[in-house]
C-alpha atoms as a printed R data frame, in Angstrom:
    type eleno elety resid chain resno       x       y       z
1   ATOM     1    CA   MET     A     1 -19.940 -24.264  10.500
2   ATOM     2    CA   ILE     A     2 -16.447 -24.361  12.076
3   ATOM     3    CA   SER     A     3 -15.949 -24.523  15.832
4   ATOM     4    CA   ILE     A     4 -12.439 -24.521  17.274
5   ATOM     5    CA   GLU     A     5 -11.910 -25.159  20.975
6   ATOM     6    CA   GLY     A     6  -8.648 -24.940  22.914
7   ATOM     7    CA   LEU     A     7  -6.490 -25.644  19.868
8   ATOM     8    CA   SER     A     8  -2.752 -25.904  20.549
9   ATOM     9    CA   LYS     A     9   0.272 -27.075  18.605
10  ATOM    10    CA   ILE     A    10   3.642 -27.578  20.285
11  ATOM    11    CA   PHE     A    11   6.802 -28.298  18.324
12  ATOM    12    CA   HIS     A    12   9.765 -29.807  20.145
13  ATOM    13    CA   THR     A    13  13.269 -28.970  19.046
14  ATOM    14    CA   LYS     A    14  16.549 -30.136  20.494
15  ATOM    15    CA   ASP     A    15  16.852 -27.047  22.660
16  ATOM    16    CA   GLN     A    16  13.348 -25.784  23.284
17  ATOM    17    CA   GLU     A    17   9.594 -26.200  23.115
18  ATOM    18    CA   VAL     A    18   7.789 -23.949  20.618
19  ATOM    19    CA   ARG     A    19   4.075 -23.319  21.188
20  ATOM    20    CA   ALA     A    20   3.101 -22.234  17.661
21  ATOM    21    CA   VAL     A    21  -0.653 -22.204  18.401
22  ATOM    22    CA   ASP     A    22  -1.674 -21.616  21.986
23  ATOM    23    CA   ASP     A    23  -5.160 -22.457  23.335
24  ATOM    24    CA   LEU     A    24  -6.973 -20.943  20.359
25  ATOM    25    CA   SER     A    25 -10.788 -20.879  20.249
26  ATOM    26    CA   LEU     A    26 -13.100 -19.300  17.674
27  ATOM    27    CA   ASN     A    27 -16.277 -19.924  15.676
28  ATOM    28    CA   ILE     A    28 -16.754 -19.325  11.960
29  ATOM    29    CA   ASP     A    29 -20.259 -19.137  10.493
30  ATOM    30    CA   LYS     A    30 -21.332 -20.812   7.262
31  ATOM    31    CA   GLY     A    31 -20.874 -18.608   4.205
32  ATOM    32    CA   GLU     A    32 -18.569 -16.204   6.022
33  ATOM    33    CA   ILE     A    33 -15.229 -14.830   4.846
34  ATOM    34    CA   TYR     A    34 -13.171 -15.027   8.029
35  ATOM    35    CA   GLY     A    35  -9.759 -13.396   8.115
36  ATOM    36    CA   VAL     A    36  -6.899 -14.323  10.438
37  ATOM    37    CA   ILE     A    37  -4.132 -11.728  10.497
38  ATOM    38    CA   GLY     A    38  -0.769 -11.644  12.205
39  ATOM    39    CA   TYR     A    39   2.865 -10.805  11.624
40  ATOM    40    CA   SER     A    40   5.482 -13.401  10.730
41  ATOM    41    CA   GLY     A    41   5.826 -15.956  13.509
42  ATOM    42    CA   ALA     A    42   2.347 -15.354  14.928
43  ATOM    43    CA   GLY     A    43   1.279 -18.942  14.182
44  ATOM    44    CA   LYS     A    44  -1.054 -18.281  11.253
45  ATOM    45    CA   SER     A    45   0.330 -20.895   8.861
46  ATOM    46    CA   THR     A    46   0.409 -23.558  11.565
47  ATOM    47    CA   PHE     A    47  -3.190 -22.709  12.438
48  ATOM    48    CA   ILE     A    48  -4.450 -23.145   8.880
49  ATOM    49    CA   ARG     A    49  -2.527 -26.419   8.505
50  ATOM    50    CA   LEU     A    50  -4.254 -27.625  11.652
51  ATOM    51    CA   LEU     A    51  -7.632 -26.791  10.130
52  ATOM    52    CA   ASN     A    52  -7.221 -29.315   7.313
53  ATOM    53    CA   ARG     A    53  -5.185 -31.695   9.511
54  ATOM    54    CA   LEU     A    54  -1.952 -31.362   7.564
55  ATOM    55    CA   GLU     A    55  -0.692 -30.905  11.132
56  ATOM    56    CA   ASP     A    56  -1.994 -32.872  14.090
57  ATOM    57    CA   PRO     A    57  -2.984 -30.700  17.065
58  ATOM    58    CA   THR     A    58  -1.290 -31.231  20.408
59  ATOM    59    CA   GLU     A    59  -4.501 -30.289  22.186
60  ATOM    60    CA   GLY     A    60  -8.012 -29.130  21.359
61  ATOM    61    CA   SER     A    61 -10.696 -29.921  18.802
62  ATOM    62    CA   ILE     A    62 -11.827 -28.783  15.353
63  ATOM    63    CA   THR     A    63 -15.455 -29.379  14.443
64  ATOM    64    CA   MET     A    64 -16.459 -28.694  10.854
65  ATOM    65    CA   ASP     A    65 -20.056 -29.070   9.768
66  ATOM    66    CA   ASP     A    66 -20.811 -31.131  12.926
67  ATOM    67    CA   GLN     A    67 -17.889 -33.483  12.261
68  ATOM    68    CA   ASN     A    68 -15.002 -33.608  14.737
69  ATOM    69    CA   LEU     A    69 -11.954 -33.628  12.458
70  ATOM    70    CA   THR     A    70  -9.568 -34.287  15.325
71  ATOM    71    CA   ALA     A    71 -11.278 -37.613  16.092
72  ATOM    72    CA   LEU     A    72 -11.299 -39.072  12.559
73  ATOM    73    CA   SER     A    73  -9.323 -42.103  11.462
74  ATOM    74    CA   LYS     A    74  -6.866 -41.653   8.583
75  ATOM    75    CA   GLY     A    75  -9.321 -43.172   6.107
76  ATOM    76    CA   LYS     A    76 -12.216 -40.943   7.150
77  ATOM    77    CA   LEU     A    77  -9.930 -37.939   7.264
78  ATOM    78    CA   ARG     A    78  -8.974 -38.453   3.609
79  ATOM    79    CA   VAL     A    79 -12.672 -38.344   2.702
80  ATOM    80    CA   ALA     A    80 -13.312 -35.304   4.919
81  ATOM    81    CA   ARG     A    81 -10.439 -33.403   3.291
82  ATOM    82    CA   GLN     A    82 -12.286 -33.519  -0.042
83  ATOM    83    CA   GLU     A    83 -14.687 -30.978   1.481
84  ATOM    84    CA   ILE     A    84 -11.796 -28.616   2.327
85  ATOM    85    CA   GLY     A    85 -10.111 -26.761  -0.529
86  ATOM    86    CA   MET     A    86  -6.818 -24.911  -0.073
87  ATOM    87    CA   ILE     A    87  -4.893 -22.314  -2.041
88  ATOM    88    CA   PHE     A    88  -1.285 -21.381  -1.369
89  ATOM    89    CA   GLN     A    89   0.985 -18.341  -1.525
90  ATOM    90    CA   HIS     A    90   3.238 -19.885  -4.201
91  ATOM    91    CA   PHE     A    91   0.445 -21.645  -6.126
92  ATOM    92    CA   ASN     A    92   1.834 -25.242  -5.781
93  ATOM    93    CA   LEU     A    93   0.879 -26.141  -9.339
94  ATOM    94    CA   LEU     A    94   2.126 -29.168 -11.259
95  ATOM    95    CA   TRP     A    95   4.448 -27.553 -13.798
96  ATOM    96    CA   SER     A    96   4.381 -30.474 -16.237
97  ATOM    97    CA   ARG     A    97   0.579 -30.340 -16.468
98  ATOM    98    CA   THR     A    98  -1.634 -27.900 -18.347
99  ATOM    99    CA   VAL     A    99  -4.193 -25.637 -16.672
100 ATOM   100    CA   TYR     A   100  -6.883 -28.194 -17.536
101 ATOM   101    CA   ASP     A   101  -4.887 -31.092 -16.098
102 ATOM   102    CA   ASN     A   102  -3.968 -29.208 -12.917
103 ATOM   103    CA   ILE     A   103  -7.640 -28.538 -12.193
104 ATOM   104    CA   SER     A   104  -8.573 -32.100 -13.145
105 ATOM   105    CA   PHE     A   105  -5.967 -33.681 -10.849
106 ATOM   106    CA   PRO     A   106  -8.017 -33.791  -7.584
107 ATOM   107    CA   LEU     A   107 -10.974 -35.175  -9.532
108 ATOM   108    CA   GLU     A   108  -8.789 -37.966 -10.887
109 ATOM   109    CA   ILE     A   109  -7.692 -38.822  -7.342
110 ATOM   110    CA   ALA     A   110 -11.343 -38.838  -6.219
111 ATOM   111    CA   GLY     A   111 -12.206 -41.321  -8.995
112 ATOM   112    CA   VAL     A   112 -14.528 -39.029 -10.959
113 ATOM   113    CA   SER     A   113 -15.358 -40.276 -14.460
114 ATOM   114    CA   LYS     A   114 -13.674 -38.672 -17.480
115 ATOM   115    CA   GLY     A   115 -16.913 -37.126 -18.758
116 ATOM   116    CA   ASP     A   116 -17.811 -35.611 -15.396
117 ATOM   117    CA   ARG     A   117 -14.230 -34.364 -14.966
118 ATOM   118    CA   GLN     A   118 -14.337 -32.615 -18.324
119 ATOM   119    CA   LYS     A   119 -17.620 -30.897 -17.498
120 ATOM   120    CA   ARG     A   120 -16.453 -29.776 -14.045
121 ATOM   121    CA   VAL     A   121 -13.062 -28.510 -15.229
122 ATOM   122    CA   ASN     A   122 -14.627 -26.459 -18.023
123 ATOM   123    CA   GLU     A   123 -17.078 -24.932 -15.534
124 ATOM   124    CA   LEU     A   124 -14.240 -23.972 -13.214
125 ATOM   125    CA   ILE     A   125 -12.053 -22.528 -15.970
126 ATOM   126    CA   GLU     A   126 -14.905 -20.195 -16.861
127 ATOM   127    CA   LEU     A   127 -15.681 -19.401 -13.211
128 ATOM   128    CA   VAL     A   128 -12.147 -18.168 -12.491
129 ATOM   129    CA   GLY     A   129 -11.819 -16.206 -15.731
130 ATOM   130    CA   LEU     A   130  -9.374 -18.421 -17.634
131 ATOM   131    CA   SER     A   131 -11.433 -19.246 -20.719
132 ATOM   132    CA   GLY     A   132  -9.133 -20.166 -23.595
133 ATOM   133    CA   ARG     A   133  -6.162 -20.978 -21.344
134 ATOM   134    CA   GLY     A   134  -6.957 -24.626 -20.607
135 ATOM   135    CA   ASN     A   135  -4.050 -25.931 -22.708
136 ATOM   136    CA   SER     A   136  -1.495 -23.480 -21.297
137 ATOM   137    CA   TYR     A   137   1.236 -24.553 -18.882
138 ATOM   138    CA   PRO     A   138   1.950 -22.711 -15.610
139 ATOM   139    CA   SER     A   139   5.192 -21.284 -17.068
140 ATOM   140    CA   GLN     A   140   3.068 -19.482 -19.668
141 ATOM   141    CA   LEU     A   141   0.845 -17.765 -17.075
142 ATOM   142    CA   SER     A   142   1.135 -14.608 -15.015
143 ATOM   143    CA   GLY     A   143   1.121 -14.794 -11.217
144 ATOM   144    CA   GLY     A   144  -2.533 -13.870 -11.045
145 ATOM   145    CA   GLN     A   145  -3.458 -16.494 -13.634
146 ATOM   146    CA   LYS     A   146  -1.518 -19.139 -11.711
147 ATOM   147    CA   GLN     A   147  -3.462 -18.291  -8.561
148 ATOM   148    CA   ARG     A   148  -6.715 -18.535 -10.509
149 ATOM   149    CA   VAL     A   149  -5.688 -22.067 -11.501
150 ATOM   150    CA   GLY     A   150  -4.962 -22.778  -7.834
151 ATOM   151    CA   ILE     A   151  -8.419 -21.505  -6.857
152 ATOM   152    CA   ALA     A   152 -10.120 -23.579  -9.569
153 ATOM   153    CA   ARG     A   153  -8.227 -26.690  -8.453
154 ATOM   154    CA   ALA     A   154  -9.226 -26.060  -4.829
155 ATOM   155    CA   LEU     A   155 -12.885 -25.865  -5.879
156 ATOM   156    CA   ALA     A   156 -12.816 -29.021  -8.014
157 ATOM   157    CA   ASN     A   157 -14.455 -31.328  -5.463
158 ATOM   158    CA   ASN     A   158 -17.141 -28.789  -4.442
159 ATOM   159    CA   PRO     A   159 -15.654 -28.135  -0.996
160 ATOM   160    CA   LYS     A   160 -17.659 -26.609   1.842
161 ATOM   161    CA   VAL     A   161 -14.649 -24.640   3.076
162 ATOM   162    CA   LEU     A   162 -11.857 -22.848   1.213
163 ATOM   163    CA   LEU     A   163  -8.622 -22.185   3.109
164 ATOM   164    CA   CYS     A   164  -6.361 -19.423   1.776
165 ATOM   165    CA   ASP     A   165  -2.759 -19.391   3.000
166 ATOM   166    CA   GLU     A   166  -1.326 -15.930   2.171
167 ATOM   167    CA   ALA     A   167  -2.969 -16.329  -1.226
168 ATOM   168    CA   THR     A   168  -2.099 -12.832  -2.483
169 ATOM   169    CA   SER     A   169   1.279 -12.212  -0.827
170 ATOM   170    CA   ALA     A   170   3.260 -13.021  -3.987
171 ATOM   171    CA   LEU     A   171   1.132 -10.750  -6.203
172 ATOM   172    CA   ASP     A   172   1.293  -7.069  -7.137
173 ATOM   173    CA   PRO     A   173  -1.441  -4.756  -5.725
174 ATOM   174    CA   GLU     A   174  -3.597  -4.663  -8.859
175 ATOM   175    CA   THR     A   175  -3.507  -8.437  -9.276
176 ATOM   176    CA   THR     A   176  -4.176  -8.850  -5.546
177 ATOM   177    CA   ASP     A   177  -7.379  -6.830  -5.887
178 ATOM   178    CA   SER     A   178  -8.544  -8.922  -8.846
179 ATOM   179    CA   ILE     A   179  -7.978 -12.168  -6.897
180 ATOM   180    CA   LEU     A   180  -9.797 -10.745  -3.869
181 ATOM   181    CA   ASP     A   181 -12.715  -9.745  -6.097
182 ATOM   182    CA   LEU     A   182 -12.779 -13.307  -7.442
183 ATOM   183    CA   LEU     A   183 -12.902 -14.738  -3.911
184 ATOM   184    CA   VAL     A   184 -15.826 -12.454  -3.034
185 ATOM   185    CA   ASP     A   185 -17.600 -13.546  -6.220
186 ATOM   186    CA   ILE     A   186 -17.042 -17.225  -5.377
187 ATOM   187    CA   ASN     A   187 -18.214 -16.677  -1.797
188 ATOM   188    CA   GLU     A   188 -21.445 -15.098  -3.013
189 ATOM   189    CA   LYS     A   189 -22.151 -17.502  -5.889
190 ATOM   190    CA   LEU     A   190 -21.354 -20.705  -4.024
191 ATOM   191    CA   SER     A   191 -22.159 -19.651  -0.419
192 ATOM   192    CA   LEU     A   192 -18.677 -20.958   0.322
193 ATOM   193    CA   THR     A   193 -17.091 -20.475   3.736
194 ATOM   194    CA   ILE     A   194 -13.628 -18.946   3.308
195 ATOM   195    CA   VAL     A   195 -10.890 -18.825   5.944
196 ATOM   196    CA   LEU     A   196  -8.106 -16.493   4.888
197 ATOM   197    CA   ILE     A   197  -4.797 -15.873   6.634
198 ATOM   198    CA   THR     A   198  -2.681 -12.861   5.807
199 ATOM   199    CA   HIS     A   199  -0.332 -10.215   7.171
200 ATOM   200    CA   GLU     A   200  -1.973  -7.488   5.064
201 ATOM   201    CA   MET     A   201  -4.813  -5.456   6.560
202 ATOM   202    CA   HIS     A   202  -5.809  -4.338   3.056
203 ATOM   203    CA   VAL     A   203  -6.897  -7.920   2.367
204 ATOM   204    CA   ILE     A   204  -8.949  -8.066   5.568
205 ATOM   205    CA   ARG     A   205 -10.469  -4.656   4.898
206 ATOM   206    CA   LYS     A   206 -11.475  -5.478   1.338
207 ATOM   207    CA   ILE     A   207 -13.238  -8.841   1.628
208 ATOM   208    CA   CYS     A   208 -13.560 -10.201   5.176
209 ATOM   209    CA   HIS     A   209 -16.671 -10.142   7.348
210 ATOM   210    CA   GLN     A   210 -14.912 -11.117  10.587
211 ATOM   211    CA   VAL     A   211 -11.282 -10.932  11.659
212 ATOM   212    CA   ALA     A   212  -9.108 -12.536  14.336
213 ATOM   213    CA   VAL     A   213  -5.725 -11.038  15.201
214 ATOM   214    CA   MET     A   214  -2.990 -13.529  16.127
215 ATOM   215    CA   GLU     A   215   0.119 -12.828  18.163
216 ATOM   216    CA   GLN     A   216   2.487 -15.433  19.636
217 ATOM   217    CA   GLY     A   217   0.078 -18.249  18.825
218 ATOM   218    CA   LYS     A   218  -2.935 -16.654  20.511
219 ATOM   219    CA   ILE     A   219  -6.022 -14.817  19.303
220 ATOM   220    CA   VAL     A   220  -5.606 -11.425  20.976
221 ATOM   221    CA   GLU     A   221  -8.567  -9.663  19.353
222 ATOM   222    CA   GLN     A   222 -11.473 -10.691  17.153
223 ATOM   223    CA   GLY     A   223 -14.772  -9.386  15.859
224 ATOM   224    CA   ASP     A   224 -16.585  -7.684  13.021
225 ATOM   225    CA   VAL     A   225 -14.056  -6.064  10.660
226 ATOM   226    CA   LEU     A   226 -15.656  -2.626  10.852
227 ATOM   227    CA   ASP     A   227 -15.761  -2.755  14.661
228 ATOM   228    CA   VAL     A   228 -12.085  -3.711  14.795
229 ATOM   229    CA   PHE     A   229 -11.220  -0.825  12.465
230 ATOM   230    CA   LEU     A   230 -13.204   1.560  14.634
231 ATOM   231    CA   HIS     A   231 -12.011   0.438  18.041
232 ATOM   232    CA   PRO     A   232  -8.746  -1.546  17.878
233 ATOM   233    CA   GLU     A   233  -7.788  -2.471  21.423
234 ATOM   234    CA   LYS     A   234  -4.414  -4.176  21.192
235 ATOM   235    CA   LYS     A   235  -1.200  -2.544  20.040
236 ATOM   236    CA   VAL     A   236  -0.707  -5.125  17.281
237 ATOM   237    CA   THR     A   237  -4.237  -4.499  15.974
238 ATOM   238    CA   LYS     A   238  -3.652  -0.746  15.887
239 ATOM   239    CA   ARG     A   239  -0.514  -1.337  13.819
240 ATOM   240    CA   PHE     A   240  -2.524  -3.339  11.289
241 ATOM   241    CA   VAL     A   241  -5.266  -0.705  11.089
242 ATOM   242    CA   ASP     A   242  -2.551   1.916  10.505
243 ATOM   243    CA   GLN     A   243  -1.469  -0.056   7.400
244 ATOM   244    CA   VAL     A   244  -4.715   1.005   5.740
245 ATOM   245    CA   MET     A   245  -5.713   4.229   7.454
246 ATOM   246    CA   GLY     A   246  -2.338   5.747   8.274
247 ATOM   247    CA   ASP     A   247  -1.733   7.288  11.673
248 ATOM   248    CA   PRO     A   248  -0.821  10.966  11.711
249 ATOM   249    CA   GLU     A   249  -0.370  10.726  15.482
250 ATOM   250    CA   LYS     A   250   2.792   8.700  14.834
251 ATOM   251    CA   GLU     A   251   4.109  10.766  11.956
252 ATOM   252    CA   THR     A   252   6.065  13.994  11.779
253 ATOM   253    CA   SER     A   253   2.836  15.637  10.610
254 ATOM   254    CA   MET     A   254   1.453  15.428  14.153
255 ATOM   255    CA   GLN     A   255   4.507  17.240  15.463
256 ATOM   256    CA   LEU     A   256   3.870  19.909  12.838
257 ATOM   257    CA   ILE     A   257   0.283  20.141  14.054
258 ATOM   258    CA   LYS     A   258   1.501  20.659  17.601
259 ATOM   259    CA   ASP     A   259   3.964  23.320  16.509
260 ATOM   260    CA   ASN     A   260   1.798  25.234  14.033
261 ATOM   261    CA   TYR     A   261  -1.741  25.022  15.417
262 ATOM   262    CA   ARG     A   262  -1.470  26.216  18.991
263 ATOM   263    CA   THR     A   263  -4.870  27.917  19.222
264 ATOM   264    CA   GLY     A   264  -8.342  26.446  19.350
265 ATOM   265    CA   GLU     A   265  -8.943  22.700  19.520
266 ATOM   266    CA   ILE     A   266  -7.680  19.748  17.495
267 ATOM   267    CA   ILE     A   267 -10.595  17.372  16.865
268 ATOM   268    CA   LYS     A   268 -10.476  13.791  15.583
269 ATOM   269    CA   LEU     A   269 -13.652  12.679  13.830
270 ATOM   270    CA   HIS     A   270 -14.678   9.050  13.168
271 ATOM   271    CA   PHE     A   271 -17.087   8.497  10.274
272 ATOM   272    CA   VAL     A   272 -18.879   5.159   9.929
273 ATOM   273    CA   GLY     A   273 -21.234   3.869   7.245
274 ATOM   274    CA   GLU     A   274 -23.616   6.499   5.897
275 ATOM   275    CA   SER     A   275 -22.013   9.213   8.028
276 ATOM   276    CA   THR     A   276 -19.070   9.211   5.573
277 ATOM   277    CA   ASN     A   277 -21.410  10.843   3.057
278 ATOM   278    CA   GLN     A   278 -22.354  13.711   5.360
279 ATOM   279    CA   ALA     A   279 -21.221  17.220   4.420
280 ATOM   280    CA   LEU     A   280 -20.372  17.744   8.080
281 ATOM   281    CA   ILE     A   281 -17.538  20.277   7.783
282 ATOM   282    CA   SER     A   282 -19.446  22.618   5.479
283 ATOM   283    CA   ASP     A   283 -22.489  22.227   7.731
284 ATOM   284    CA   ILE     A   284 -20.461  23.278  10.804
285 ATOM   285    CA   SER     A   285 -18.905  26.225   8.974
286 ATOM   286    CA   ARG     A   286 -22.393  27.563   8.212
287 ATOM   287    CA   LYS     A   287 -23.830  27.028  11.695
288 ATOM   288    CA   PHE     A   288 -20.954  28.256  13.867
289 ATOM   289    CA   GLU     A   289 -18.582  31.239  13.949
290 ATOM   290    CA   LEU     A   290 -15.395  29.185  13.623
291 ATOM   291    CA   ASP     A   291 -12.323  28.957  11.453
292 ATOM   292    CA   ILE     A   292 -11.911  25.324  10.402
293 ATOM   293    CA   ASN     A   293  -8.712  23.750   9.096
294 ATOM   294    CA   ILE     A   294  -8.745  20.179   7.752
295 ATOM   295    CA   LEU     A   295  -5.391  18.690   8.790
296 ATOM   296    CA   HIS     A   296  -5.594  15.032   7.776
297 ATOM   297    CA   GLY     A   297  -8.275  12.652   6.556
298 ATOM   298    CA   LYS     A   298  -8.911   9.283   4.935
299 ATOM   299    CA   ILE     A   299 -11.918   7.096   4.145
300 ATOM   300    CA   THR     A   300 -11.749   3.407   3.311
301 ATOM   301    CA   GLN     A   301 -14.316   0.719   2.530
302 ATOM   302    CA   THR     A   302 -14.942  -2.572   4.342
303 ATOM   303    CA   GLN     A   303 -17.451  -5.323   3.579
304 ATOM   304    CA   LYS     A   304 -19.705  -3.887   6.304
305 ATOM   305    CA   GLY     A   305 -19.489  -0.271   5.173
306 ATOM   306    CA   ALA     A   306 -17.216   2.750   4.974
307 ATOM   307    CA   TYR     A   307 -14.958   3.962   7.762
308 ATOM   308    CA   GLY     A   308 -13.040   7.206   7.896
309 ATOM   309    CA   THR     A   309 -11.067   9.503  10.181
310 ATOM   310    CA   MET     A   310 -10.386  13.208   9.933
311 ATOM   311    CA   PHE     A   311  -8.269  15.599  11.993
312 ATOM   312    CA   VAL     A   312  -9.532  19.195  12.012
313 ATOM   313    CA   GLN     A   313  -8.716  22.380  13.908
314 ATOM   314    CA   PHE     A   314 -11.531  24.511  15.316
315 ATOM   315    CA   ASP     A   315 -10.401  28.051  16.042
316 ATOM   316    CA   GLY     A   316 -12.692  30.630  17.676
317 ATOM   317    CA   GLU     A   317 -14.435  31.416  20.946
318 ATOM   318    CA   GLN     A   318 -14.284  28.454  23.339
319 ATOM   319    CA   SER     A   319 -18.042  28.546  23.863
320 ATOM   320    CA   GLU     A   320 -18.597  28.333  20.095
321 ATOM   321    CA   ILE     A   321 -16.129  25.430  19.819
322 ATOM   322    CA   GLU     A   322 -17.998  23.583  22.576
323 ATOM   323    CA   ARG     A   323 -21.326  24.180  20.830
324 ATOM   324    CA   ALA     A   324 -19.894  22.799  17.588
325 ATOM   325    CA   ILE     A   325 -18.585  19.693  19.361
326 ATOM   326    CA   GLU     A   326 -21.984  19.135  20.983
327 ATOM   327    CA   TYR     A   327 -23.589  19.431  17.559
328 ATOM   328    CA   ILE     A   328 -21.229  16.802  16.077
329 ATOM   329    CA   GLU     A   329 -21.892  14.474  19.018
330 ATOM   330    CA   SER     A   330 -25.616  14.676  18.223
331 ATOM   331    CA   THR     A   331 -24.886  13.100  14.801
332 ATOM   332    CA   SER     A   332 -23.597   9.590  14.071
333 ATOM   333    CA   VAL     A   333 -20.016  10.913  13.855
334 ATOM   334    CA   GLU     A   334 -17.760  10.122  16.831
335 ATOM   335    CA   VAL     A   335 -15.617  12.907  18.292
336 ATOM   336    CA   GLU     A   336 -12.273  12.873  20.094
337 ATOM   337    CA   VAL     A   337 -10.958  16.221  21.345
338 ATOM   338    CA   ASN     A   338  -7.200  16.949  21.417
339 ATOM   339    CA   PRO     A   339  -6.145  13.366  20.490
340 ATOM   340    CA   HIS     A   340  -2.629  12.943  21.942
341 ATOM   341    CA   VAL     A   341  -1.813  16.604  21.260
């Protein structure tokens, strides 16, 4: 659906050259929710502006649905942009227009007849959950309602791709979840490809199928969201995973573990998918002569399944501890012994 090859964007200032996007390549499949995550200054916003050609790339190509966007004339690019919807962090609504008129605006520009506009706008108002608010003005709406208007407007011309630029960053957690649920619903109903940039791993965890991690203009890690949660390789990726899972190894609690649990073994368990439903600890306590202390644990859900970690202490005869570890390794649960202790 979207193929990006060697994409770069260099900005020149009076004193220096800034490479905001640096030789970036990735592929996004049709119907996928693809997340791009990075901290401030990573190049995320420049990248998404390159995708719809609000910025011209310095180097590289963007192919969308077999059409090379970087080779289009201005006239053809205007037509191509009608197949790319975009929603923004701060909504970018027209404050003097009602909800209905905001959603209708791109259809007016595209020359759609009044009757067809009315039908399409009413469909979209219902789709995004704003029935009865068509005559309201943006100043009369909550933040979440404003973003729903922004989503409806972005969908007006039946785009093939929806770009989301920090679409939930200005919202409270509960409203964020409702907007993310709406995006999942739209993705499933319309088979719409969604590219979402964010600095919040919660957003990636909740709705994305694939994720790319950006740092200093480059993609430093990418893959299936669950795989990235399980095996983050780069330091920046580990920091993002810690946003959701927490990291007792970096907290004072790990020092307490070191100080207070000096016997036996400290074990870190990784649960994935159906293994999160296993009664593993109670099973081990019945099978082996061990004292078991649960020290820390958390389970979270991704689009591809559940993922969890747990720190436990096994105290008893070393041979019995080793037998218990062998038993766990025979299941689908991953084991790490004495993690950084």
